[in-house]
C-alpha positions as a printed NumPy array, in Angstrom:
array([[109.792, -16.726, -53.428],
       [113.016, -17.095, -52.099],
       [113.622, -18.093, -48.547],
       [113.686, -15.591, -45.595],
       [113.904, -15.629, -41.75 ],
       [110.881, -15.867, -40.267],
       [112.456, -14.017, -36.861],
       [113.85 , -11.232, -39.356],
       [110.955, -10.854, -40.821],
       [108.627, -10.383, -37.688],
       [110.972,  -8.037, -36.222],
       [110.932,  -5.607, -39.253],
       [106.914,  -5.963, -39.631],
       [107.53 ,  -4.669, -35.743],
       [109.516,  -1.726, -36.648],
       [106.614,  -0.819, -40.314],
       [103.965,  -0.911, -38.189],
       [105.584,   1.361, -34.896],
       [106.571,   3.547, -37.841],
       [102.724,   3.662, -39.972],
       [101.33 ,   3.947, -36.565],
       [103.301,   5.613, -33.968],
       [104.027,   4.788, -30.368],
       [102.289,   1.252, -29.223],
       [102.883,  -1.088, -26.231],
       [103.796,  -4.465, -26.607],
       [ 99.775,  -5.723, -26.167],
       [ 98.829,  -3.75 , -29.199],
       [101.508,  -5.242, -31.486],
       [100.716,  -8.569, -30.007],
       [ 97.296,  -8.611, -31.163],
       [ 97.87 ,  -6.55 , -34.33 ],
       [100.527,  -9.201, -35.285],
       [ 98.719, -12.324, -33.528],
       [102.13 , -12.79 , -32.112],
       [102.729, -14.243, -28.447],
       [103.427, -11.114, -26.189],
       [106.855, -13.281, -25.332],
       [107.747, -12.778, -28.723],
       [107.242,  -9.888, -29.385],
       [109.213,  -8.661, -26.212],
       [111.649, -10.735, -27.284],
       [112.05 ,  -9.28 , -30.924],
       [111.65 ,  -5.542, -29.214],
       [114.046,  -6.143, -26.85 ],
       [116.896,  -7.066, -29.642],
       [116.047,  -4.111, -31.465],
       [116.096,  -1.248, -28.773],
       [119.36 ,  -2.679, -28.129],
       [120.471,  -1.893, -31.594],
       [118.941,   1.558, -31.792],
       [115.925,   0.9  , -33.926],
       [113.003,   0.791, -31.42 ],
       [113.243,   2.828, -27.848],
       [111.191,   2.528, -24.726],
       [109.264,   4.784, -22.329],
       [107.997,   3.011, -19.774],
       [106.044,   0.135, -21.759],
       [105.277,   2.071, -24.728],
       [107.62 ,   1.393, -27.909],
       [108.224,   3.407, -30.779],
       [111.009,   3.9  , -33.686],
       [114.673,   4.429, -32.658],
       [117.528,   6.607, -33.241],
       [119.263,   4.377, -35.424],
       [116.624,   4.283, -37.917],
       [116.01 ,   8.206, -37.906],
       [120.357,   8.56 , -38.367],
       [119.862,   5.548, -41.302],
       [116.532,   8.008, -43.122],
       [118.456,  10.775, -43.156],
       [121.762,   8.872, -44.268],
       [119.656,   7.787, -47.186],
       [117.87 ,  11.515, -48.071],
       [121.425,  12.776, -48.129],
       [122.01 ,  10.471, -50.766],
       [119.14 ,  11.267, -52.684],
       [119.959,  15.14 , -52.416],
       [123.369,  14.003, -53.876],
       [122.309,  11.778, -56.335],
       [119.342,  14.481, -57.557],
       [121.179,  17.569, -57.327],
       [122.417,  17.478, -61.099],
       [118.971,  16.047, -62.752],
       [117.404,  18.945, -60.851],
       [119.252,  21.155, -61.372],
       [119.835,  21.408, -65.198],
       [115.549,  20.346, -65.114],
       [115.277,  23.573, -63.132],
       [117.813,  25.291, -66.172],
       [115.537,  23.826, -68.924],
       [112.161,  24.717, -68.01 ],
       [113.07 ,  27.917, -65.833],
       [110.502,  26.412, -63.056],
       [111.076,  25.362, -59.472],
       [111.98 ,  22.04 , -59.495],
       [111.201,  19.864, -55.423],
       [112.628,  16.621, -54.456],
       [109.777,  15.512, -52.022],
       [110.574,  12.233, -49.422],
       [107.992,  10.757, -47.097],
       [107.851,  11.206, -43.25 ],
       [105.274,   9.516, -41.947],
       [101.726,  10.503, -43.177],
       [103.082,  13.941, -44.582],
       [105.606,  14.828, -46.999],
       [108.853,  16.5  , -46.804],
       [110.424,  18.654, -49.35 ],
       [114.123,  17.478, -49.21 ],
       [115.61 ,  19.897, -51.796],
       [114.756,  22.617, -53.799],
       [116.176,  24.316, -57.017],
       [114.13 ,  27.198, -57.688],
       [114.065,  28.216, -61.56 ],
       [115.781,  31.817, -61.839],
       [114.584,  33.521, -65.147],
       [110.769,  34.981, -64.115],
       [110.405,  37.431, -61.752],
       [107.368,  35.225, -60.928],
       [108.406,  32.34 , -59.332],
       [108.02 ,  29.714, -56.631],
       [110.448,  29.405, -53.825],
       [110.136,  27.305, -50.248],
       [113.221,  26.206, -48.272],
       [113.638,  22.205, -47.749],
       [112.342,  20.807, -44.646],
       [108.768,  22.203, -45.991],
       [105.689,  19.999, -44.309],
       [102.633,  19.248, -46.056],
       [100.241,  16.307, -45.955],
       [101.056,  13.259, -48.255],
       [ 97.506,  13.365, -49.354],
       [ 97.262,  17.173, -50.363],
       [ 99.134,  17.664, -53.42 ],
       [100.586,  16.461, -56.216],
       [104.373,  15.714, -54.838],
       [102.42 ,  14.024, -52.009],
       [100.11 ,  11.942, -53.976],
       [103.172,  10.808, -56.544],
       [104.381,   9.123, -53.096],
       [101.482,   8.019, -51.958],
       [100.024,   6.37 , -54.662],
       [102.845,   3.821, -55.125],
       [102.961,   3.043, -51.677],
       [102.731,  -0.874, -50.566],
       [ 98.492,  -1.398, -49.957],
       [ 99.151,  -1.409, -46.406],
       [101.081,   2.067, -45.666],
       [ 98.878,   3.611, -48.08 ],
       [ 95.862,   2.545, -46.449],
       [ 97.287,   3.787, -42.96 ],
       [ 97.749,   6.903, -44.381],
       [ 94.425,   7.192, -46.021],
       [ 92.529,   6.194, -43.005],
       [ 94.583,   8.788, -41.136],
       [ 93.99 ,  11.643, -43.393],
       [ 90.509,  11.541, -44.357],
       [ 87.465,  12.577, -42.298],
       [ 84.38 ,  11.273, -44.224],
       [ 83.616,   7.877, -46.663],
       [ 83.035,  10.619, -49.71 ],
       [ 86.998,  12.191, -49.26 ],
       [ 88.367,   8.683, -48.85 ],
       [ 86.507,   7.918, -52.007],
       [ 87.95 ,  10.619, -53.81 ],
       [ 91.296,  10.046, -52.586],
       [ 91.392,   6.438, -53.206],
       [ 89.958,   7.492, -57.065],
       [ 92.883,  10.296, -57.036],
       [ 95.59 ,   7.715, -56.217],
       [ 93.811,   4.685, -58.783],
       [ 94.378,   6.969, -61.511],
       [ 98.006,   8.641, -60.379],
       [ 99.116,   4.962, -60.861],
       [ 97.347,   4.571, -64.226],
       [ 99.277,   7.512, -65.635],
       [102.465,   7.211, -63.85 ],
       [102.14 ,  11.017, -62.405],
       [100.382,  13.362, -60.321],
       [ 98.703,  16.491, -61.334],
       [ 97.551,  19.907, -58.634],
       [ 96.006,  22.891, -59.233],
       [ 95.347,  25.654, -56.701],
       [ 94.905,  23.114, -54.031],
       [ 97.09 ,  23.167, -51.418],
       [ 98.253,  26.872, -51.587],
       [ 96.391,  29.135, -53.929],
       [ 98.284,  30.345, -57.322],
       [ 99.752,  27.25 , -57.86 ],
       [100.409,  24.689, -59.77 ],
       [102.325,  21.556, -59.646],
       [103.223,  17.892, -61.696],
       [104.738,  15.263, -59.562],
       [106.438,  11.887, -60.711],
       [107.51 ,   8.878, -58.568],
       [111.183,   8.315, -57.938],
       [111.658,   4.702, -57.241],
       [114.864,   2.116, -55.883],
       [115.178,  -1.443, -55.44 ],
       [111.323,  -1.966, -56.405],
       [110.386,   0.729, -54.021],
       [108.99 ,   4.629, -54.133],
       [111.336,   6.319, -51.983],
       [110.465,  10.284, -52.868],
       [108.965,  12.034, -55.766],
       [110.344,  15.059, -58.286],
       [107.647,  17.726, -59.5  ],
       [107.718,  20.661, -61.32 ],
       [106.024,  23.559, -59.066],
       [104.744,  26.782, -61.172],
       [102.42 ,  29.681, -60.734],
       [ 99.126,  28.786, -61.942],
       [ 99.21 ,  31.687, -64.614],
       [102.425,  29.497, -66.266],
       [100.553,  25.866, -65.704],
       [101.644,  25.176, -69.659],
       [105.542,  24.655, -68.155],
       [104.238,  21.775, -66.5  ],
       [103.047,  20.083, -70.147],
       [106.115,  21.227, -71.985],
       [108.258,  19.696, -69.451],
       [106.494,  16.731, -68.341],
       [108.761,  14.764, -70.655],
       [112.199,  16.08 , -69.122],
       [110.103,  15.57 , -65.596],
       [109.999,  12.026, -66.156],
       [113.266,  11.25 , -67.644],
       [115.073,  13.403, -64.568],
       [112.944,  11.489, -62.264],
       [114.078,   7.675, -64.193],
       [117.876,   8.84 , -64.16 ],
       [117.274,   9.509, -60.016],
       [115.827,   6.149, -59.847],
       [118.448,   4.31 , -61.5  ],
       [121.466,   6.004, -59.701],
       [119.691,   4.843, -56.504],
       [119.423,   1.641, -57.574],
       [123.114,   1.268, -58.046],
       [124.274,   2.418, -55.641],
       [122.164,   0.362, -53.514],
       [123.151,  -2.507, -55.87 ],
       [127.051,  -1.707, -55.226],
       [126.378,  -1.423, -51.301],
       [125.201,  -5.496, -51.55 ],
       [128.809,  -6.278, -53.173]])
């Protein structure tokens, strides 16, 4: 493993855990981090003066500098998806969603809606759902690090037999490599949903969205799904790899 700063390293386990779990004061991150409450002021301190962690009062949560740095980063990934969607969306004449992460819900960063059946599917970007609730959601969620993913679970379901089923839902979503809905979230619909990863990381997900009466696009095109979604991934990766130059 190679070595790391300790101080570095406590201060962004600060900022994860303000982001998993929202607002806390400096007590609570003291005793979820079994940190000294000197510490910890000290690490918060240095980063509300850089923008990544504010105050109100003695309650902490994430900064402006981190929200500006997200969406720095999804306008990327709109840039860097915008041609793999688009001539996916051309090829299987469905509506093709680039999906990011906010939190416990997802996000639907862009959308290229297929144009050649007078059925079709069509939401603008900025759509909110939950992370848990469909298959764009779960393709995120599944490939989360234990921790997040467990936050979110804990967050999202009400009784031991959901969490069950979720947790079984997500088990085999990593099996397979993809995510699979059917008239869940919104009736009529159908959706596939594959992970889009950078730097070791998922960081969104790409899924083919259909009416349920055309759920055979989403076999025909689960192969130009995943090969979209793996040409996304590696154009992240370099140009996160050419930003470390």
């Amino acid at each position: 493993m190679p070595e790391i700063s300790k101080t570095v390293d406590q201060a962004l386990k600060l900022v994860e855990t303000l982001s998993n779990n929202g607002p806390m004061s400096i007590n609570d991150l003291s005793r979820h981090h079994q940190l000294s409450r000197t510490v910890v002021y000290r690490l918060l301190t240095t980063l509300e003066v850089h923008g990544f962690v504010r105050r109100a009062q003695l309650i902490y949560s994430i900064g402006p500098r981190l929200f500006a740095l997200a969406r720095q980063m999804e306008e990327e990934l709109r840039n860097v998806a915008r041609v793999p969607m688009s001539t996916l969306a051309e090829s299987i004449n469905e509506t093709i969603v680039l999906v990011v992460r906010d939190g416990s819900d997802a996000l639907s960063a862009d959308v290229i809606p297929g144009r050649r059946h007078l059925l079709q599917v069509n939401f603008p970007p900025g759509y909110r759902y939950p992370l848990t609730r469909t298959a764009s959601g779960r393709a995120i969620l599944a490939f989360l690090p234990d921790d997040e993913r467990e936050q979110v679970i804990r967050s999202s379901t009400t009784s031991p037999e959901e969490r069950a089923l979720l947790v079984e839902q997500l088990t085999q979503v990593r099996h397979q490599g993809f995510a699979l809905s059917s008239n869940e979230y919104h009736n009529g619909l159908a959706g596939l949903a594959v992970p889009v990863h950078a730097d070791g990381g998922v960081v969104a997900s790409l899924a083919i969205v259909t009416p349920l009466v055309r759920s055979e696009a989403i076999t025909s095109g689960t192969a130009a799904l995943l090969a979209a979604a793996n040409q996304i991934s590696q154009r992240m990766s370099n140009l996160s790899g050419a930003a470390e130059e």
